[in-house]
Amino acid sequence: MADMGGDQVAEAVEGSVAVLRAAAGLDWEGTPAGRLAWNCRRTAEHMAGDLIAYAGQLAGRATEAYVPFEIVMEDGTDHAGVVDVIGTTGALLAAAVRTTPREVRAFHPYPFRSANREGFAAMGVAEVLLHTHDIAEGLGIAYEPPAALCEAVLTRIFPQVRPGPDHWRTLLWATGRGDLPGRAPVTEWRWSNNLVIGTERLTLQGVTPAAAADLSTGGTGGFAWIEGGPFEGTRDAAGMVVKAYEGGVHRPEWGMFVLVRREDGRAVGGMGFHGAPDEDGRAEVGYDLAEQARGHGYATEALRALAAEALARDDVTTLFAAIDRTNAPSQGVISRAGFTRVSEDVEQYAYELRGLDRSLRLYARES
């Protein structure tokens, strides 16, 4: 799993500062930054502003909105001074990422209104790589960041983007800055932090492609697991996420979640979907727990929350699961979560949980 933390923020910023400092004598105000509407000076100031804003979100543990401040350059600050500010604000973000506990999440509006330290690190690195590219392109100077940094960004905040043979070119294409053979140009884009769903005792934390790749090959996925975890089913499900990501069909809200206890931050199991809903609005769920976590109601609690989240969407009508006839504990979980047995065969029982008709949901929303 490619790392994403304070060291990666520092590496990205150091590379940017080296390139921009060497170009500080060029015409930043009169030169557009690549394909942006901003000039190079405005783009550099924006980069510094984002770095300090992300550091502030993490340091202040802001959960409802952006902390209401912005950075302003003193009158007379030359381009070299702006580069100094980028280096300083980058160092502040790196420090904030390094000192923020893993379970802390702070506000970011898109798409699920929060991000953890890895998410803010990835967003900060993306801002640095992409805007340094914009400035370099405008000024006509060379810039290409390390492939590992680009891969770390893609596998954390671009889970919907099918990997390409070149991580940097793929990131540029995914953000409307370049072309890839066989892929249509990108005109609109957003990155995507992982979805987190809360319950009384747990958080269901969406698994990024980077974490899934690590889990599927025997790692922890970046989670602190209780003894005996992760269980085999969680590793298998992580492999499904990797396969979907590599095929360009992964959607984070229809992927895998790790169940983390609030009381100690320990991961106890995995739960999620076998893919996005089909054309009839049906999606299959699956789950497992580490053996030491069983018998405490965690799976039932998590499945109720996951089902409620899924069935609130307009493109979902039914959740279903196939449970082995010999797996009585799992049958108990799915029944307590509100699913009904609808059929059976020699080996399995089939269960379903249906949502309200879409027209009824729309009526309720508008009333």
XYZ file of C-alpha atoms in Angstrom:
367
model
C 0.000 0.000 0.000
C 1.487 3.348 -1.065
C 1.787 5.504 2.054
C -0.096 8.784 2.452
C 0.793 10.969 5.396
C 2.935 13.856 6.521
C 6.036 12.568 4.751
C 4.216 12.512 1.430
C 2.907 16.058 1.951
C 6.444 17.210 2.707
C 7.824 15.414 -0.352
C 5.246 16.989 -2.664
C 5.825 20.477 -1.241
C 9.621 20.180 -1.413
C 9.410 19.206 -5.084
C 7.083 22.068 -5.842
C 9.156 24.640 -3.999
C 12.298 23.572 -5.842
C 10.644 24.028 -9.241
C 8.850 27.283 -8.411
C 11.816 28.907 -6.703
C 13.893 28.393 -9.822
C 11.172 30.163 -11.833
C 10.533 33.039 -9.407
C 12.049 35.570 -11.803
C 9.542 34.878 -14.585
C 6.303 36.752 -15.338
C 3.751 35.086 -13.026
C 1.126 37.854 -13.175
C 0.991 38.028 -16.948
C 0.965 34.291 -17.599
C -2.102 32.019 -17.363
C -1.527 28.884 -15.288
C -2.010 26.081 -17.801
C -5.680 25.589 -18.590
C -6.865 27.597 -15.581
C -8.495 31.020 -15.704
C -6.049 32.182 -13.005
C -2.578 33.525 -13.643
C 0.452 31.791 -12.148
C 0.672 34.152 -9.163
C -2.977 33.637 -8.221
C -2.574 29.870 -8.569
C 0.447 29.811 -6.253
C -1.404 31.868 -3.654
C -4.371 29.509 -3.943
C -2.077 26.527 -3.328
C -0.756 28.073 -0.118
C -4.298 28.936 0.962
C -5.477 25.365 0.546
C -2.519 23.945 2.460
C -3.121 26.172 5.489
C -6.886 25.602 5.294
C -6.442 21.812 5.414
C -3.997 22.133 8.304
C -6.504 24.299 10.133
C -9.336 21.838 9.623
C -7.317 19.004 11.138
C -5.699 21.004 13.939
C -8.975 22.633 14.949
C -11.001 19.397 14.593
C -13.602 21.376 12.621
C -16.628 19.179 11.931
C -19.422 21.449 10.691
C -17.805 23.855 8.229
C -14.528 25.364 7.120
C -12.777 27.362 9.839
C -13.516 30.983 8.745
C -10.072 32.345 7.946
C -7.881 32.809 4.896
C -4.258 33.593 4.219
C -3.240 36.973 2.750
C 0.183 37.909 1.381
C 1.691 41.114 2.722
C 1.932 44.015 0.312
C 5.126 43.822 -1.672
C 5.541 40.046 -1.396
C 7.486 38.909 -4.454
C 7.176 35.519 -6.143
C 10.009 34.079 -4.074
C 8.120 35.134 -0.962
C 5.020 33.313 -2.176
C 7.154 30.199 -2.645
C 8.332 30.584 0.953
C 4.705 30.693 2.070
C 3.950 27.493 0.124
C 6.847 25.797 1.886
C 5.672 26.992 5.290
C 2.008 26.134 4.852
C 3.015 22.746 3.475
C 5.112 22.118 6.587
C 2.119 23.037 8.752
C -0.131 20.583 6.925
C 2.502 17.837 7.195
C 2.735 18.448 10.945
C -1.043 18.452 11.358
C -1.336 15.151 9.488
C 1.426 13.555 11.562
C -0.115 14.589 14.887
C -3.790 13.903 14.166
C -5.119 10.575 15.513
C -6.367 8.157 12.878
C -10.005 8.249 13.969
C -10.331 12.046 13.811
C -12.382 13.354 10.898
C -12.750 16.999 9.966
C -15.118 18.819 7.645
C -14.669 18.797 3.913
C -17.731 19.376 1.734
C -17.264 16.814 -1.007
C -18.664 14.272 -1.282
C -19.509 12.974 2.210
C -18.697 16.067 4.306
C -15.644 14.764 6.133
C -12.136 13.402 5.684
C -9.538 11.776 7.917
C -5.846 12.619 8.057
C -5.102 10.466 5.005
C -7.812 12.249 3.062
C -6.467 15.694 3.926
C -2.944 14.549 3.112
C -4.113 13.239 -0.260
C -6.037 16.432 -1.006
C -3.042 18.546 -0.038
C -0.689 16.512 -2.206
C -3.147 16.707 -5.107
C -3.380 20.489 -4.805
C 0.409 20.776 -4.837
C 1.045 18.387 -7.721
C -1.717 19.712 -9.948
C -1.223 23.423 -9.372
C 2.546 23.165 -9.661
C 1.861 21.506 -13.006
C -0.472 24.358 -13.985
C 2.138 26.995 -13.150
C 4.939 25.056 -14.821
C 2.875 24.558 -17.958
C 2.089 28.255 -18.116
C 5.692 29.302 -17.592
C 7.027 26.680 -19.990
C 9.203 24.859 -17.454
C 9.528 21.137 -16.770
C 7.763 19.433 -13.874
C 6.887 15.809 -13.165
C 6.318 14.528 -9.614
C 7.216 11.055 -8.339
C 4.902 8.319 -9.611
C 4.393 6.987 -6.069
C 2.852 10.283 -4.961
C 0.468 10.247 -7.907
C -0.524 6.638 -7.193
C -1.132 7.447 -3.522
C -3.479 10.288 -4.514
C -5.360 8.214 -7.087
C -5.909 5.225 -4.804
C -7.289 7.363 -1.982
C -9.372 10.172 -3.430
C -9.995 9.034 -7.015
C -11.471 5.566 -6.360
C -13.740 5.833 -9.406
C -10.822 6.302 -11.838
C -9.537 3.199 -13.595
C -5.764 2.978 -13.181
C -3.615 3.669 -16.206
C -0.083 2.619 -17.118
C 1.292 5.999 -15.990
C 0.050 7.364 -12.645
C 0.950 10.992 -13.390
C -0.698 11.006 -16.814
C -3.758 9.305 -15.304
C -4.042 11.967 -12.600
C -3.731 14.739 -15.165
C -6.415 13.118 -17.333
C -8.728 12.561 -14.344
C -8.571 16.267 -13.494
C -9.111 17.569 -17.028
C -5.468 18.423 -17.655
C -4.484 15.876 -20.267
C -5.499 13.042 -22.549
C -5.274 9.266 -22.241
C -5.511 6.931 -25.231
C -8.895 5.266 -25.401
C -10.533 7.538 -22.819
C -12.831 10.468 -23.410
C -11.644 13.896 -22.243
C -12.684 14.876 -18.711
C -14.562 18.165 -18.445
C -15.941 17.878 -14.900
C -14.397 16.063 -11.969
C -14.383 15.699 -8.207
C -12.239 13.735 -5.858
C -13.922 11.470 -3.321
C -13.000 10.936 0.315
C -14.215 7.744 1.938
C -17.750 7.492 3.274
C -18.180 6.920 7.019
C -21.474 5.786 8.577
C -21.915 6.085 12.327
C -23.848 3.943 14.788
C -24.044 4.037 18.571
C -20.969 1.854 19.092
C -19.317 1.732 15.677
C -18.192 3.660 12.657
C -18.430 1.961 9.281
C -15.402 3.326 7.451
C -15.286 3.091 3.668
C -12.248 1.221 2.375
C -10.195 3.011 -0.276
C -8.562 1.080 -3.121
C -5.202 1.595 -1.381
C -6.473 0.049 1.863
C -8.239 -2.731 -0.038
C -5.047 -3.669 -1.868
C -3.204 -3.934 1.438
C -5.965 -5.977 3.093
C -6.231 -8.362 0.168
C -2.525 -9.177 0.352
C -2.386 -9.838 4.092
C -1.972 -6.336 5.529
C -4.091 -4.331 7.956
C -5.396 -1.778 5.458
C -4.230 0.900 7.895
C -6.699 -0.218 10.583
C -5.890 -1.355 14.136
C -7.543 -4.775 14.342
C -8.569 -6.772 17.368
C -6.837 -10.099 17.824
C -7.842 -12.531 15.093
C -8.785 -9.879 12.577
C -9.284 -9.268 9.775
C -11.223 -12.444 9.050
C -10.940 -14.301 5.747
C -14.173 -12.885 4.336
C -12.919 -9.325 4.829
C -9.771 -10.058 2.846
C -11.829 -11.672 0.078
C -14.134 -8.646 -0.049
C -11.113 -6.344 -0.241
C -9.963 -8.308 -3.255
C -13.336 -7.612 -4.889
C -12.809 -3.884 -4.301
C -9.373 -4.048 -5.940
C -10.799 -5.908 -8.929
C -13.595 -3.354 -9.327
C -11.111 -0.472 -9.043
C -8.809 -1.962 -11.637
C -11.807 -2.379 -13.946
C -12.926 1.216 -13.454
C -16.312 0.191 -12.001
C -15.669 0.761 -8.288
C -18.066 3.151 -6.554
C -17.109 3.931 -2.942
C -20.670 4.037 -1.579
C -21.183 0.512 -2.964
C -17.890 -0.893 -1.807
C -16.583 -2.269 1.465
C -16.616 -0.844 4.977
C -14.535 -1.769 7.999
C -16.399 -1.811 11.307
C -14.464 0.166 13.930
C -15.418 0.331 17.612
C -15.804 3.846 18.954
C -14.579 2.895 22.417
C -11.056 1.917 21.374
C -10.683 2.513 17.639
C -10.254 -1.212 16.987
C -11.534 -2.775 13.773
C -13.769 -5.780 14.394
C -14.994 -6.830 10.941
C -15.976 -5.979 7.409
C -19.294 -5.308 5.685
C -20.413 -4.021 2.337
C -21.800 -4.659 -1.111
C -20.872 -6.994 -3.926
C -21.186 -4.059 -6.317
C -23.484 -1.234 -7.314
C -27.244 -1.884 -7.649
C -28.364 -3.611 -10.822
C -30.872 -2.137 -13.280
C -33.728 -3.259 -11.017
C -32.251 -1.451 -8.002
C -31.060 -4.627 -6.245
C -27.761 -4.767 -4.347
C -26.207 -7.700 -2.509
C -24.727 -7.317 0.983
C -22.171 -9.394 2.840
C -20.350 -9.221 6.174
C -18.117 -10.980 8.651
C -16.573 -10.379 12.068
C -13.360 -11.419 13.738
C -14.164 -14.304 16.049
C -13.506 -12.348 19.257
C -16.024 -9.685 18.203
C -18.930 -12.056 17.710
C -21.883 -12.265 20.051
C -21.994 -8.539 20.876
C -24.536 -7.405 18.277
C -21.999 -5.473 16.196
C -22.980 -7.024 12.882
C -26.695 -6.388 13.431
C -26.077 -2.790 14.465
C -23.851 -2.153 11.470
C -26.145 -3.869 8.971
C -29.140 -1.834 10.083
C -27.173 1.393 9.545
C -25.766 0.297 6.195
C -29.184 -0.813 4.965
C -30.792 2.466 6.014
C -28.092 4.428 4.186
C -28.495 2.355 1.030
C -32.280 2.305 0.915
C -32.421 6.077 1.297
C -30.986 6.348 -2.219
C -33.284 6.728 -5.182
C -31.547 4.032 -7.233
C -32.073 1.250 -4.667
C -35.213 -0.799 -4.168
C -33.985 -4.009 -2.552
C -31.050 -5.354 -0.590
C -30.490 -9.091 -0.582
C -28.115 -11.641 0.897
C -27.407 -15.335 0.442
C -26.667 -17.166 3.718
C -25.452 -20.747 4.052
C -28.103 -23.003 5.575
C -25.560 -24.113 8.194
C -24.655 -20.571 9.276
C -27.216 -19.993 12.018
C -25.440 -16.955 13.570
C -25.455 -15.113 10.249
C -29.107 -15.985 9.714
C -29.809 -14.433 13.101
C -27.946 -11.244 12.188
C -29.778 -10.709 8.948
C -33.166 -11.465 10.469
C -32.597 -9.049 13.352
C -31.582 -6.393 10.816
C -35.055 -6.640 9.274
C -34.434 -8.906 6.285
C -36.999 -11.553 5.372
C -36.250 -15.017 4.023
C -37.724 -15.230 0.531
C -36.365 -18.483 -0.892
C -33.988 -21.361 -0.309
C -32.069 -24.064 -2.119
C -29.990 -27.024 -1.056
C -27.117 -24.884 0.230
C -28.421 -21.387 0.964
C -31.266 -19.234 2.172
C -32.013 -15.980 0.322
C -33.031 -12.881 2.294
C -34.371 -9.499 1.173
C -35.010 -6.089 2.639
C -37.110 -3.773 0.504
C -37.215 -0.003 0.657
C -40.191 2.254 0.183
C -41.402 2.754 -3.344
C -39.468 5.680 -4.863
C -42.631 7.672 -5.435
C -43.477 7.325 -1.746
C -39.986 8.469 -0.737
C -40.285 11.506 -2.993
C -43.711 12.288 -1.531
C -42.366 12.037 2.001
C -39.407 14.278 1.128
C -41.633 16.954 -0.376
C -44.332 16.906 2.323
